[in-house]
Amino acid sequence: MKPQIVRHGEAILKPCELPKEAILKEELDRVVVAHSETGHHHVLVKDKIDLSKYKVYTHNGDTYVEVPSLSKLIHEKTGSDVHKTHTIAPSVYKIIIKNEFDYFSGAIRRVRD
Amino acid sequence: MNLTTLVGQLGELETDMINSITKEQEAKIPEYIDKWVRIASEPLNREMSVKMVKELFGDVTVIIAESIRNGVDIVKFIAGGRVLKYDSKLRSQLYSQLYSQLYSQLDSQLDSQLNSQLYSQLYSQLDSKLYSQLYSQLDSKLRSQIDSKLDSKLDSKLRSQIDSQLRSQLPKEIRYSYYTTQFWMVWLGYYDYAQMIGVKFDKEKLQKMTDIVLSIPTIISLGKIMIVVENPLCRWENENIHSDQKPAIEWKDGTGFYYLDGVNFEKELWEKVVSHEMSLSEIMQIEISDQRTVALKYNPQAIIKENAKLIHKDDRTNELYLVENSEINKITEFPKMYFLKMTCPTGRVFIEGCPPQEAEKNPHAGKMQALLCGLHYSEYMEMTLES
């Protein structure tokens, strides 16, 4: 399966090269790609249990995640209005959180859910 | 207990592996989910709660709180102005009791009798709203309320019951912790279902775990004082915590939390949303997009009232609207306001503001969506995994 751009609610994963100066922040068994104010996080989990870890990097204010093995991007919620689970191929991805323009403050801000 | 004893005990319980379930058995899954969701709202057997807490924690004072708010008020009254500091020790203690002594052994019995694929398939179906909604919401609410600067309000009867001598013996800095066990109800529901399809468990351990989880749904510890919180009544609709009439999570003392379609609202905003009279201006001032989406669902008239004009619509359910010469333009002082409306595959409608200069240059719904997603238009159009 080839890595491809994935959109999951306000979270977007875009396959890319890891910048050379990127700093490794943490290694995790699961990664919350986008936090939700209502507790319904968007989470990367491995498809099968293995010993590999997700590596989270930062560079110039951007966040990258190295996905070591086939994974799933899930929405931690039940009910009828749950974002569909996507399969994520191993690769480095830039995590992008969608923006919107707030006319009341006159500024761009990240979408929060 | 050492490993040899544990393996020996498991050996005595070994049965044939279950590789699949029948259609009739599969049809019963919703019944088991509903059963345990109902149990999560049943009033406590208070005598049992006191008994179980003393069994687990020894010589402690046990108080039953009518709600989370009441529990927090009790904490603050007992603290009487002393510093409250979160301590994870209790959490680890209760978790350790449930996990290492009960859950891990029950789970290995389950694991050894169910084909691994069936094990995970059943879990994903039975891992219901109890975990993702009720547990996660109560857990976060409890922490935020204890941390808030609420004044304590207790009725005189309860105040007199909480002995002043007990309070005076407390140190200057009081360590507190809390734990909610609704997560473990998911596993009890799973074990309940598994028994129905033929899995054999150590009955004594299963009963012990059931007794603990049902008697102690939520507990706050102040060291030698333990506060057990009553179960709330929960209202559900379409698998979500929801009510447009009352708090969706409500205790008998009238306190509770408000939810619409599984999304939490403060009371004031909830009242506005369900009034069906919100304006677009009010909706767009909501910062949390899930709340905004629900507000829009309950107030579809908001866009029409502002005379929003559809500028462009693409094949991916994106619609770009322009609002001008309207009340919202006067309030924001932007003569032209562009909004992107999108219907996601779940059926929910999202609405987001677009940078006016960019929208003026490119009055194209798909290009605006790509811009907000931080993608080139070509990347956005190539994207097939979107939800």
Short mmCIF file of C-alpha atoms in Angstrom, two decimals:
data_model
loop_
_atom_site.label_atom_id
_atom_site.label_comp_id
_atom_site.label_asym_id
_atom_site.label_seq_id
_atom_site.Cartn_x
_atom_site.Cartn_y
_atom_site.Cartn_z
CA MET A 1 0.00 0.00 0.00
CA LYS A 2 1.42 3.38 -1.04
CA PRO A 3 1.52 6.30 1.40
CA GLN A 4 -1.03 8.98 0.45
CA ILE A 5 -2.57 12.16 1.82
CA VAL A 6 -5.29 11.36 4.34
CA ARG A 7 -7.86 13.71 5.82
CA HIS A 8 -9.62 12.72 9.06
CA GLY A 9 -11.85 15.51 10.26
CA GLU A 10 -9.63 18.50 10.92
CA ALA A 11 -6.45 16.38 10.85
CA ILE A 12 -4.50 15.82 7.63
CA LEU A 13 -1.55 13.45 7.21
CA LYS A 14 0.68 14.29 4.27
CA PRO A 15 3.53 11.89 3.29
CA CYS A 16 6.85 13.72 3.00
CA GLU A 17 10.60 13.63 3.56
CA LEU A 18 11.63 14.29 7.13
CA PRO A 19 13.51 17.62 7.29
CA LYS A 20 17.19 17.06 8.11
CA GLU A 21 17.05 19.36 11.15
CA ALA A 22 13.90 17.80 12.58
CA ILE A 23 14.17 17.04 16.29
CA LEU A 24 12.91 13.76 17.71
CA LYS A 25 10.43 14.61 20.49
CA GLU A 26 9.09 11.26 21.60
CA GLU A 27 8.55 7.62 20.70
CA LEU A 28 5.09 6.26 21.34
CA ASP A 29 2.90 3.18 20.96
CA ARG A 30 0.01 5.33 19.77
CA VAL A 31 -0.17 8.92 18.61
CA VAL A 32 -2.96 11.42 19.18
CA VAL A 33 -2.82 13.19 15.83
CA ALA A 34 -5.49 15.70 16.78
CA HIS A 35 -6.85 16.32 20.26
CA SER A 36 -10.53 16.91 20.69
CA GLU A 37 -12.07 19.27 23.25
CA THR A 38 -14.90 16.79 23.50
CA GLY A 39 -12.55 13.82 24.11
CA HIS A 40 -13.05 12.26 20.68
CA HIS A 41 -9.43 12.24 19.62
CA HIS A 42 -8.03 11.24 16.25
CA VAL A 43 -5.51 8.52 17.01
CA LEU A 44 -2.90 6.51 15.10
CA VAL A 45 -2.71 2.90 16.26
CA LYS A 46 -0.85 -0.04 14.82
CA ASP A 47 -2.75 -2.59 12.81
CA LYS A 48 -0.95 -5.45 14.56
CA ILE A 49 0.79 -5.52 17.90
CA ASP A 50 4.55 -5.18 17.36
CA LEU A 51 7.54 -3.67 19.11
CA SER A 52 7.99 -0.71 16.77
CA LYS A 53 7.21 2.82 17.95
CA TYR A 54 5.86 5.90 16.30
CA LYS A 55 8.48 8.66 16.27
CA VAL A 56 7.24 12.21 16.60
CA TYR A 57 9.45 15.04 15.34
CA THR A 58 9.18 18.81 15.24
CA HIS A 59 10.74 21.32 12.84
CA ASN A 60 9.95 25.02 12.48
CA GLY A 61 6.69 24.68 14.37
CA ASP A 62 5.52 21.71 12.29
CA THR A 63 4.99 18.20 13.60
CA TYR A 64 5.95 15.02 11.78
CA VAL A 65 5.27 11.41 12.61
CA GLU A 66 7.20 8.40 11.37
CA VAL A 67 4.78 5.51 10.96
CA PRO A 68 6.84 2.31 11.23
CA SER A 69 4.23 -0.24 10.21
CA LEU A 70 0.74 -0.46 8.77
CA SER A 71 -1.55 1.55 11.03
CA LYS A 72 -5.07 2.77 11.47
CA LEU A 73 -6.23 6.34 11.98
CA ILE A 74 -9.26 6.07 14.23
CA HIS A 75 -11.78 8.43 15.74
CA GLU A 76 -12.27 7.70 19.44
CA LYS A 77 -16.01 7.96 19.39
CA THR A 78 -19.06 5.76 18.95
CA GLY A 79 -22.36 6.62 17.34
CA SER A 80 -23.49 7.43 13.86
CA ASP A 81 -21.29 10.48 13.29
CA VAL A 82 -17.85 8.98 13.61
CA HIS A 83 -15.08 9.66 11.11
CA LYS A 84 -14.30 6.53 9.13
CA THR A 85 -11.13 4.64 10.05
CA HIS A 86 -8.36 4.90 7.45
CA THR A 87 -5.43 2.55 6.87
CA ILE A 88 -2.10 4.37 6.95
CA ALA A 89 0.94 3.00 5.10
CA PRO A 90 4.40 3.19 6.69
CA SER A 91 6.07 6.54 5.91
CA VAL A 92 6.92 9.89 7.40
CA TYR A 93 3.91 12.21 7.49
CA LYS A 94 3.51 15.86 8.23
CA ILE A 95 0.58 16.43 10.59
CA ILE A 96 -1.51 19.37 9.39
CA ILE A 97 -4.44 20.70 11.39
CA LYS A 98 -6.99 22.47 9.24
CA ASN A 99 -7.34 26.22 9.59
CA GLU A 100 -10.24 28.61 9.37
CA PHE A 101 -10.60 32.37 9.28
CA ASP A 102 -12.20 33.86 12.36
CA TYR A 103 -13.99 37.02 11.28
CA PHE A 104 -14.48 38.11 14.90
CA SER A 105 -10.77 38.30 15.66
CA GLY A 106 -9.73 38.89 12.04
CA ALA A 107 -7.19 36.05 12.20
CA ILE A 108 -6.54 32.53 10.97
CA ARG A 109 -6.86 29.88 13.66
CA ARG A 110 -6.69 26.10 13.89
CA VAL A 111 -10.00 24.26 13.72
CA ARG A 112 -10.84 22.80 17.14
CA ASP A 113 -13.34 19.99 17.67
CA MET B 1 0.50 -15.47 43.50
CA ASN B 2 3.44 -16.92 41.52
CA LEU B 3 3.45 -17.75 37.84
CA THR B 4 3.38 -21.55 38.37
CA THR B 5 0.22 -21.32 40.47
CA LEU B 6 -1.40 -19.03 37.95
CA VAL B 7 -0.58 -21.31 35.00
CA GLY B 8 -1.85 -24.30 37.02
CA GLN B 9 -5.13 -22.54 37.73
CA LEU B 10 -5.54 -21.60 34.09
CA GLY B 11 -4.85 -25.19 33.05
CA GLU B 12 -7.74 -26.42 35.16
CA LEU B 13 -10.05 -24.13 33.26
CA GLU B 14 -8.90 -25.00 29.74
CA THR B 15 -11.69 -25.69 27.26
CA ASP B 16 -11.97 -26.00 23.48
CA MET B 17 -11.07 -22.92 21.43
CA ILE B 18 -14.11 -21.01 20.10
CA ASN B 19 -13.37 -20.00 16.51
CA SER B 20 -16.58 -18.34 15.47
CA ILE B 21 -19.99 -17.29 16.66
CA THR B 22 -23.38 -18.08 15.16
CA LYS B 23 -25.62 -15.46 13.58
CA GLU B 24 -27.99 -15.81 16.53
CA GLN B 25 -25.16 -15.15 18.96
CA GLU B 26 -23.98 -12.16 16.94
CA ALA B 27 -27.48 -10.73 16.97
CA LYS B 28 -27.33 -10.65 20.77
CA ILE B 29 -24.36 -8.23 20.94
CA PRO B 30 -26.50 -5.04 21.10
CA GLU B 31 -28.51 -6.62 23.94
CA TYR B 32 -25.33 -7.05 26.01
CA ILE B 33 -24.11 -3.54 25.23
CA ASP B 34 -27.48 -2.11 26.29
CA LYS B 35 -27.54 -4.23 29.43
CA TRP B 36 -24.23 -2.82 30.69
CA VAL B 37 -25.05 0.72 29.62
CA ARG B 38 -28.24 0.40 31.76
CA ILE B 39 -26.24 -1.02 34.68
CA ALA B 40 -23.98 2.04 34.53
CA SER B 41 -27.03 4.16 35.44
CA GLU B 42 -28.43 2.01 38.24
CA PRO B 43 -28.39 3.46 41.78
CA LEU B 44 -25.65 2.13 44.02
CA ASN B 45 -26.12 -0.54 46.61
CA ARG B 46 -24.61 1.79 49.19
CA GLU B 47 -23.96 -0.84 51.82
CA MET B 48 -22.00 -2.83 49.28
CA SER B 49 -20.07 0.29 48.24
CA VAL B 50 -18.97 0.96 51.80
CA LYS B 51 -18.07 -2.72 52.28
CA MET B 52 -16.00 -2.93 49.06
CA VAL B 53 -14.12 0.31 49.76
CA LYS B 54 -13.16 -0.89 53.26
CA GLU B 55 -12.12 -4.27 51.85
CA LEU B 56 -9.84 -2.58 49.34
CA PHE B 57 -8.49 0.30 51.42
CA GLY B 58 -8.79 -0.80 55.04
CA ASP B 59 -9.84 1.46 57.91
CA VAL B 60 -11.15 4.51 56.05
CA THR B 61 -14.21 6.77 56.32
CA VAL B 62 -16.57 6.28 53.40
CA ILE B 63 -18.99 8.97 52.26
CA ILE B 64 -21.51 8.53 49.44
CA ALA B 65 -21.93 11.63 47.26
CA GLU B 66 -25.14 12.22 45.33
CA SER B 67 -23.31 13.53 42.26
CA ILE B 68 -19.91 14.65 41.02
CA ARG B 69 -20.79 18.22 42.05
CA ASN B 70 -21.78 17.03 45.50
CA GLY B 71 -18.55 14.99 45.71
CA VAL B 72 -16.49 18.04 44.77
CA ASP B 73 -18.36 20.15 47.34
CA ILE B 74 -17.59 17.52 49.99
CA VAL B 75 -13.92 17.57 49.04
CA LYS B 76 -13.75 21.34 49.30
CA PHE B 77 -15.68 21.42 52.56
CA ILE B 78 -13.38 18.82 54.10
CA ALA B 79 -10.32 20.60 52.79
CA GLY B 80 -11.62 23.81 54.39
CA GLY B 81 -9.19 26.07 52.58
CA ARG B 82 -6.19 23.72 52.77
CA VAL B 83 -4.18 23.14 49.59
CA LEU B 84 -5.46 20.27 47.45
CA LYS B 85 -2.79 18.38 45.49
CA TYR B 86 -3.44 15.58 43.01
CA ASP B 87 -1.72 12.29 43.89
CA SER B 88 -1.68 9.44 41.42
CA LYS B 89 -1.09 6.78 44.11
CA LEU B 90 -4.77 5.90 44.64
CA ARG B 91 -5.34 5.68 40.94
CA SER B 92 -2.44 3.24 40.66
CA GLN B 93 -3.74 1.26 43.64
CA LEU B 94 -7.23 0.71 42.30
CA TYR B 95 -5.96 0.10 38.78
CA SER B 96 -3.47 -2.42 40.14
CA GLN B 97 -6.22 -4.30 42.02
CA LEU B 98 -8.42 -4.47 38.95
CA TYR B 99 -5.71 -5.10 36.38
CA SER B 100 -3.09 -7.35 37.89
CA GLN B 101 -5.26 -9.42 40.19
CA LEU B 102 -8.52 -9.67 38.31
CA TYR B 103 -8.62 -8.36 34.76
CA SER B 104 -5.33 -9.83 33.53
CA GLN B 105 -6.26 -13.30 34.77
CA LEU B 106 -9.82 -13.13 33.45
CA ASP B 107 -8.54 -11.77 30.16
CA SER B 108 -6.01 -14.57 29.74
CA GLN B 109 -8.85 -17.08 30.30
CA LEU B 110 -10.81 -15.31 27.58
CA ASP B 111 -7.79 -15.11 25.29
CA SER B 112 -7.02 -18.82 25.63
CA GLN B 113 -10.55 -19.83 24.70
CA LEU B 114 -11.32 -17.42 21.85
CA ASN B 115 -9.62 -17.51 18.47
CA SER B 116 -7.54 -14.28 18.38
CA GLN B 117 -9.36 -12.79 15.40
CA LEU B 118 -12.72 -13.42 17.05
CA TYR B 119 -11.38 -11.90 20.30
CA SER B 120 -10.51 -8.60 18.66
CA GLN B 121 -13.60 -8.52 16.41
CA LEU B 122 -15.87 -8.98 19.40
CA TYR B 123 -13.97 -6.41 21.44
CA SER B 124 -14.33 -3.76 18.76
CA GLN B 125 -18.09 -4.34 18.70
CA LEU B 126 -18.54 -4.54 22.47
CA ASP B 127 -16.19 -1.59 23.16
CA SER B 128 -19.17 0.62 23.20
CA LYS B 129 -20.29 4.04 24.14
CA LEU B 130 -19.47 3.18 27.78
CA TYR B 131 -15.79 3.77 27.12
CA SER B 132 -15.61 6.38 24.43
CA GLN B 133 -18.39 8.56 25.77
CA LEU B 134 -19.44 7.95 29.35
CA TYR B 135 -16.08 7.04 30.88
CA SER B 136 -14.02 9.65 29.03
CA GLN B 137 -16.53 12.42 29.74
CA LEU B 138 -16.96 11.66 33.47
CA ASP B 139 -13.20 11.26 33.93
CA SER B 140 -12.40 14.67 32.45
CA LYS B 141 -15.33 16.43 34.14
CA LEU B 142 -14.32 15.14 37.57
CA ARG B 143 -10.77 16.41 37.25
CA SER B 144 -11.77 19.83 35.92
CA GLN B 145 -14.41 20.36 38.62
CA ILE B 146 -12.08 19.51 41.47
CA ASP B 147 -9.47 21.81 39.97
CA SER B 148 -11.95 24.64 39.54
CA LYS B 149 -12.51 27.40 42.02
CA LEU B 150 -16.04 26.40 42.97
CA ASP B 151 -17.20 27.35 46.42
CA SER B 152 -18.43 24.46 48.49
CA LYS B 153 -22.12 24.21 49.18
CA LEU B 154 -23.27 21.40 51.39
CA ASP B 155 -26.58 20.97 53.09
CA SER B 156 -26.56 21.18 56.87
CA LYS B 157 -27.33 17.49 57.35
CA LEU B 158 -24.25 16.41 55.42
CA ARG B 159 -22.12 19.07 57.07
CA SER B 160 -23.01 17.74 60.48
CA GLN B 161 -22.33 14.19 59.37
CA ILE B 162 -18.80 15.09 58.37
CA ASP B 163 -17.26 15.16 61.79
CA SER B 164 -15.24 18.29 62.59
CA GLN B 165 -12.71 16.19 64.43
CA LEU B 166 -12.12 14.21 61.26
CA ARG B 167 -11.41 17.42 59.38
CA SER B 168 -9.13 18.82 62.04
CA GLN B 169 -6.86 15.77 61.79
CA LEU B 170 -6.08 16.43 58.14
CA PRO B 171 -2.64 17.85 57.18
CA LYS B 172 -2.11 21.35 55.73
CA GLU B 173 -1.70 20.02 52.23
CA ILE B 174 -4.28 17.40 51.27
CA ARG B 175 -3.44 14.90 48.60
CA TYR B 176 -6.37 13.75 46.54
CA SER B 177 -6.95 11.39 43.69
CA TYR B 178 -9.92 9.90 41.88
CA TYR B 179 -10.81 7.01 39.64
CA THR B 180 -13.76 6.13 37.44
CA THR B 181 -14.39 2.47 36.65
CA GLN B 182 -16.89 2.68 33.78
CA PHE B 183 -14.05 1.58 31.48
CA TRP B 184 -14.00 -1.78 33.29
CA MET B 185 -17.71 -2.22 32.67
CA VAL B 186 -16.82 -2.66 29.01
CA TRP B 187 -14.78 -5.71 30.03
CA LEU B 188 -17.50 -7.02 32.31
CA GLY B 189 -19.91 -6.71 29.39
CA TYR B 190 -17.43 -8.62 27.24
CA TYR B 191 -17.02 -11.38 29.84
CA ASP B 192 -20.80 -11.55 30.26
CA TYR B 193 -21.22 -12.04 26.51
CA ALA B 194 -18.29 -14.45 26.36
CA GLN B 195 -19.93 -16.64 29.01
CA MET B 196 -23.04 -16.77 26.87
CA ILE B 197 -21.05 -18.14 23.92
CA GLY B 198 -19.34 -20.73 26.11
CA VAL B 199 -16.19 -19.21 27.64
CA LYS B 200 -15.43 -20.49 31.14
CA PHE B 201 -14.10 -18.08 33.78
CA ASP B 202 -12.93 -18.34 37.35
CA LYS B 203 -16.30 -17.51 38.92
CA GLU B 204 -14.89 -16.14 42.15
CA LYS B 205 -12.58 -13.68 40.38
CA LEU B 206 -15.33 -12.61 37.99
CA GLN B 207 -17.71 -11.99 40.88
CA LYS B 208 -15.04 -10.01 42.75
CA MET B 209 -14.35 -7.81 39.75
CA THR B 210 -18.09 -7.28 39.23
CA ASP B 211 -18.59 -6.35 42.89
CA ILE B 212 -15.75 -3.81 42.79
CA VAL B 213 -16.76 -2.16 39.52
CA LEU B 214 -20.49 -1.95 40.31
CA SER B 215 -19.95 -0.68 43.86
CA ILE B 216 -17.28 1.87 43.06
CA PRO B 217 -18.16 3.59 39.76
CA THR B 218 -16.38 6.80 40.75
CA ILE B 219 -14.24 7.33 43.82
CA ILE B 220 -12.41 10.36 45.20
CA SER B 221 -9.74 9.78 47.80
CA LEU B 222 -8.46 12.19 50.42
CA GLY B 223 -6.28 9.57 52.05
CA LYS B 224 -8.31 8.20 54.96
CA ILE B 225 -11.54 9.64 53.59
CA MET B 226 -13.09 8.04 50.50
CA ILE B 227 -15.99 9.56 48.61
CA VAL B 228 -17.97 7.26 46.31
CA VAL B 229 -20.13 9.06 43.76
CA GLU B 230 -23.59 7.80 42.81
CA ASN B 231 -24.32 6.74 39.24
CA PRO B 232 -25.98 9.31 37.02
CA LEU B 233 -28.94 8.74 34.75
CA CYS B 234 -27.65 8.86 31.15
CA ARG B 235 -29.78 9.71 28.15
CA TRP B 236 -28.79 8.29 24.79
CA GLU B 237 -29.98 8.73 21.25
CA ASN B 238 -28.49 7.08 18.14
CA GLU B 239 -25.60 5.72 20.22
CA ASN B 240 -24.65 9.19 21.49
CA ILE B 241 -25.07 10.79 24.89
CA HIS B 242 -27.82 13.26 24.02
CA SER B 243 -30.78 15.22 25.25
CA ASP B 244 -32.35 18.42 23.95
CA GLN B 245 -34.68 18.56 26.96
CA LYS B 246 -32.53 17.97 30.06
CA PRO B 247 -28.92 17.27 31.05
CA ALA B 248 -27.91 14.12 29.17
CA ILE B 249 -25.93 13.00 32.23
CA GLU B 250 -28.02 13.85 35.27
CA TRP B 251 -27.86 13.05 38.96
CA LYS B 252 -30.82 12.97 41.34
CA ASP B 253 -29.75 16.27 42.93
CA GLY B 254 -30.46 17.95 39.60
CA THR B 255 -26.83 18.56 38.62
CA GLY B 256 -25.42 17.19 35.44
CA PHE B 257 -23.81 17.76 32.09
CA TYR B 258 -25.35 18.79 28.81
CA TYR B 259 -24.77 16.94 25.54
CA LEU B 260 -26.20 17.04 22.05
CA ASP B 261 -25.16 14.28 19.61
CA GLY B 262 -22.38 13.27 22.03
CA VAL B 263 -20.94 16.80 22.13
CA ASN B 264 -20.64 18.52 25.49
CA PHE B 265 -22.00 22.04 25.99
CA GLU B 266 -22.05 24.42 28.90
CA LYS B 267 -25.66 24.95 29.97
CA GLU B 268 -25.93 28.49 28.62
CA LEU B 269 -24.81 27.55 25.12
CA TRP B 270 -26.90 24.36 25.14
CA GLU B 271 -29.99 26.45 25.92
CA LYS B 272 -29.21 28.78 23.01
CA VAL B 273 -28.65 25.88 20.60
CA VAL B 274 -31.90 24.09 21.44
CA SER B 275 -33.83 27.37 21.26
CA HIS B 276 -33.54 27.08 17.45
CA GLU B 277 -33.12 30.86 17.33
CA MET B 278 -29.39 31.27 16.93
CA SER B 279 -28.05 33.69 14.36
CA LEU B 280 -25.11 32.94 12.05
CA SER B 281 -23.11 35.48 14.01
CA GLU B 282 -23.69 33.59 17.25
CA ILE B 283 -22.92 30.25 15.61
CA MET B 284 -19.66 31.45 14.05
CA GLN B 285 -18.48 32.78 17.41
CA ILE B 286 -18.46 29.21 18.73
CA GLU B 287 -14.80 28.23 18.70
CA ILE B 288 -15.17 24.46 18.92
CA SER B 289 -16.14 23.14 15.49
CA ASP B 290 -18.08 20.10 16.79
CA GLN B 291 -20.26 22.44 18.87
CA ARG B 292 -20.64 24.74 15.89
CA THR B 293 -21.74 21.82 13.72
CA VAL B 294 -24.39 20.79 16.23
CA ALA B 295 -25.52 24.43 16.59
CA LEU B 296 -25.89 24.64 12.82
CA LYS B 297 -27.87 21.38 12.74
CA TYR B 298 -30.31 22.81 15.28
CA ASN B 299 -30.42 26.23 13.65
CA PRO B 300 -30.42 25.67 9.89
CA GLN B 301 -32.32 28.94 9.43
CA ALA B 302 -29.21 30.90 10.47
CA ILE B 303 -27.59 30.88 7.02
CA ILE B 304 -30.82 31.72 5.22
CA LYS B 305 -31.56 34.64 7.55
CA GLU B 306 -28.21 36.25 6.74
CA ASN B 307 -28.99 36.16 2.99
CA ALA B 308 -25.94 34.03 2.32
CA LYS B 309 -25.34 33.71 -1.43
CA LEU B 310 -23.98 30.47 -2.90
CA ILE B 311 -20.93 31.46 -4.98
CA HIS B 312 -19.54 28.08 -5.98
CA LYS B 313 -20.19 24.41 -5.37
CA ASP B 314 -17.82 21.57 -6.28
CA ASP B 315 -18.20 17.83 -6.66
CA ARG B 316 -16.83 17.11 -3.19
CA THR B 317 -19.78 18.62 -1.23
CA ASN B 318 -17.90 21.90 -0.69
CA GLU B 319 -20.01 25.05 -1.01
CA LEU B 320 -18.65 28.60 -0.84
CA TYR B 321 -21.05 31.29 0.43
CA LEU B 322 -20.78 35.07 0.48
CA VAL B 323 -22.53 37.19 3.10
CA GLU B 324 -22.70 40.95 2.61
CA ASN B 325 -24.95 43.84 3.67
CA SER B 326 -26.10 41.85 6.68
CA GLU B 327 -26.06 42.21 10.45
CA ILE B 328 -22.98 39.96 10.79
CA ASN B 329 -21.04 42.26 8.44
CA LYS B 330 -21.74 45.24 10.69
CA ILE B 331 -20.69 43.32 13.79
CA THR B 332 -17.41 42.04 12.34
CA GLU B 333 -16.73 45.11 10.16
CA PHE B 334 -15.93 42.88 7.20
CA PRO B 335 -18.11 44.04 4.28
CA LYS B 336 -17.67 40.68 2.56
CA MET B 337 -17.56 37.41 4.49
CA TYR B 338 -16.92 34.07 2.86
CA PHE B 339 -17.92 30.77 4.43
CA LEU B 340 -17.15 27.25 3.36
CA LYS B 341 -19.89 24.73 4.04
CA MET B 342 -19.06 21.05 3.76
CA THR B 343 -21.11 17.93 4.35
CA CYS B 344 -18.89 15.15 5.61
CA PRO B 345 -19.57 11.45 4.93
CA THR B 346 -21.16 11.12 8.38
CA GLY B 347 -23.84 13.58 7.26
CA ARG B 348 -22.73 16.35 9.56
CA VAL B 349 -22.47 19.84 8.12
CA PHE B 350 -19.40 21.93 8.92
CA ILE B 351 -19.08 25.64 8.34
CA GLU B 352 -15.79 27.55 8.45
CA GLY B 353 -14.70 31.07 7.67
CA CYS B 354 -12.44 31.66 4.63
CA PRO B 355 -9.80 34.44 4.44
CA PRO B 356 -11.72 37.15 2.54
CA GLN B 357 -8.83 38.29 0.31
CA GLU B 358 -8.08 34.74 -0.82
CA ALA B 359 -11.75 33.95 -1.41
CA GLU B 360 -12.14 37.18 -3.40
CA LYS B 361 -9.21 36.13 -5.66
CA ASN B 362 -10.32 32.49 -5.91
CA PRO B 363 -14.09 32.20 -5.41
CA HIS B 364 -13.87 28.43 -5.75
CA ALA B 365 -15.12 26.05 -3.03
CA GLY B 366 -12.54 23.31 -3.67
CA LYS B 367 -9.62 25.75 -3.80
CA MET B 368 -10.72 27.32 -0.51
CA GLN B 369 -10.97 23.89 1.07
CA ALA B 370 -7.48 23.03 -0.15
CA LEU B 371 -6.16 26.33 1.24
CA LEU B 372 -7.68 25.69 4.66
CA CYS B 373 -6.26 22.14 4.63
CA GLY B 374 -2.77 23.49 3.91
CA LEU B 375 -2.63 21.64 0.57
CA HIS B 376 -2.13 22.60 -3.06
CA TYR B 377 -5.35 22.28 -5.02
CA SER B 378 -3.86 19.40 -7.06
CA GLU B 379 -2.98 17.54 -3.81
CA TYR B 380 -6.49 18.08 -2.49
CA MET B 381 -8.06 16.76 -5.72
CA GLU B 382 -5.81 13.66 -5.66
CA MET B 383 -6.79 12.88 -2.07
CA THR B 384 -9.05 9.85 -1.93
CA LEU B 385 -8.95 9.08 1.79
CA GLU B 386 -11.17 11.74 3.30
CA SER B 387 -13.64 11.50 6.15
#
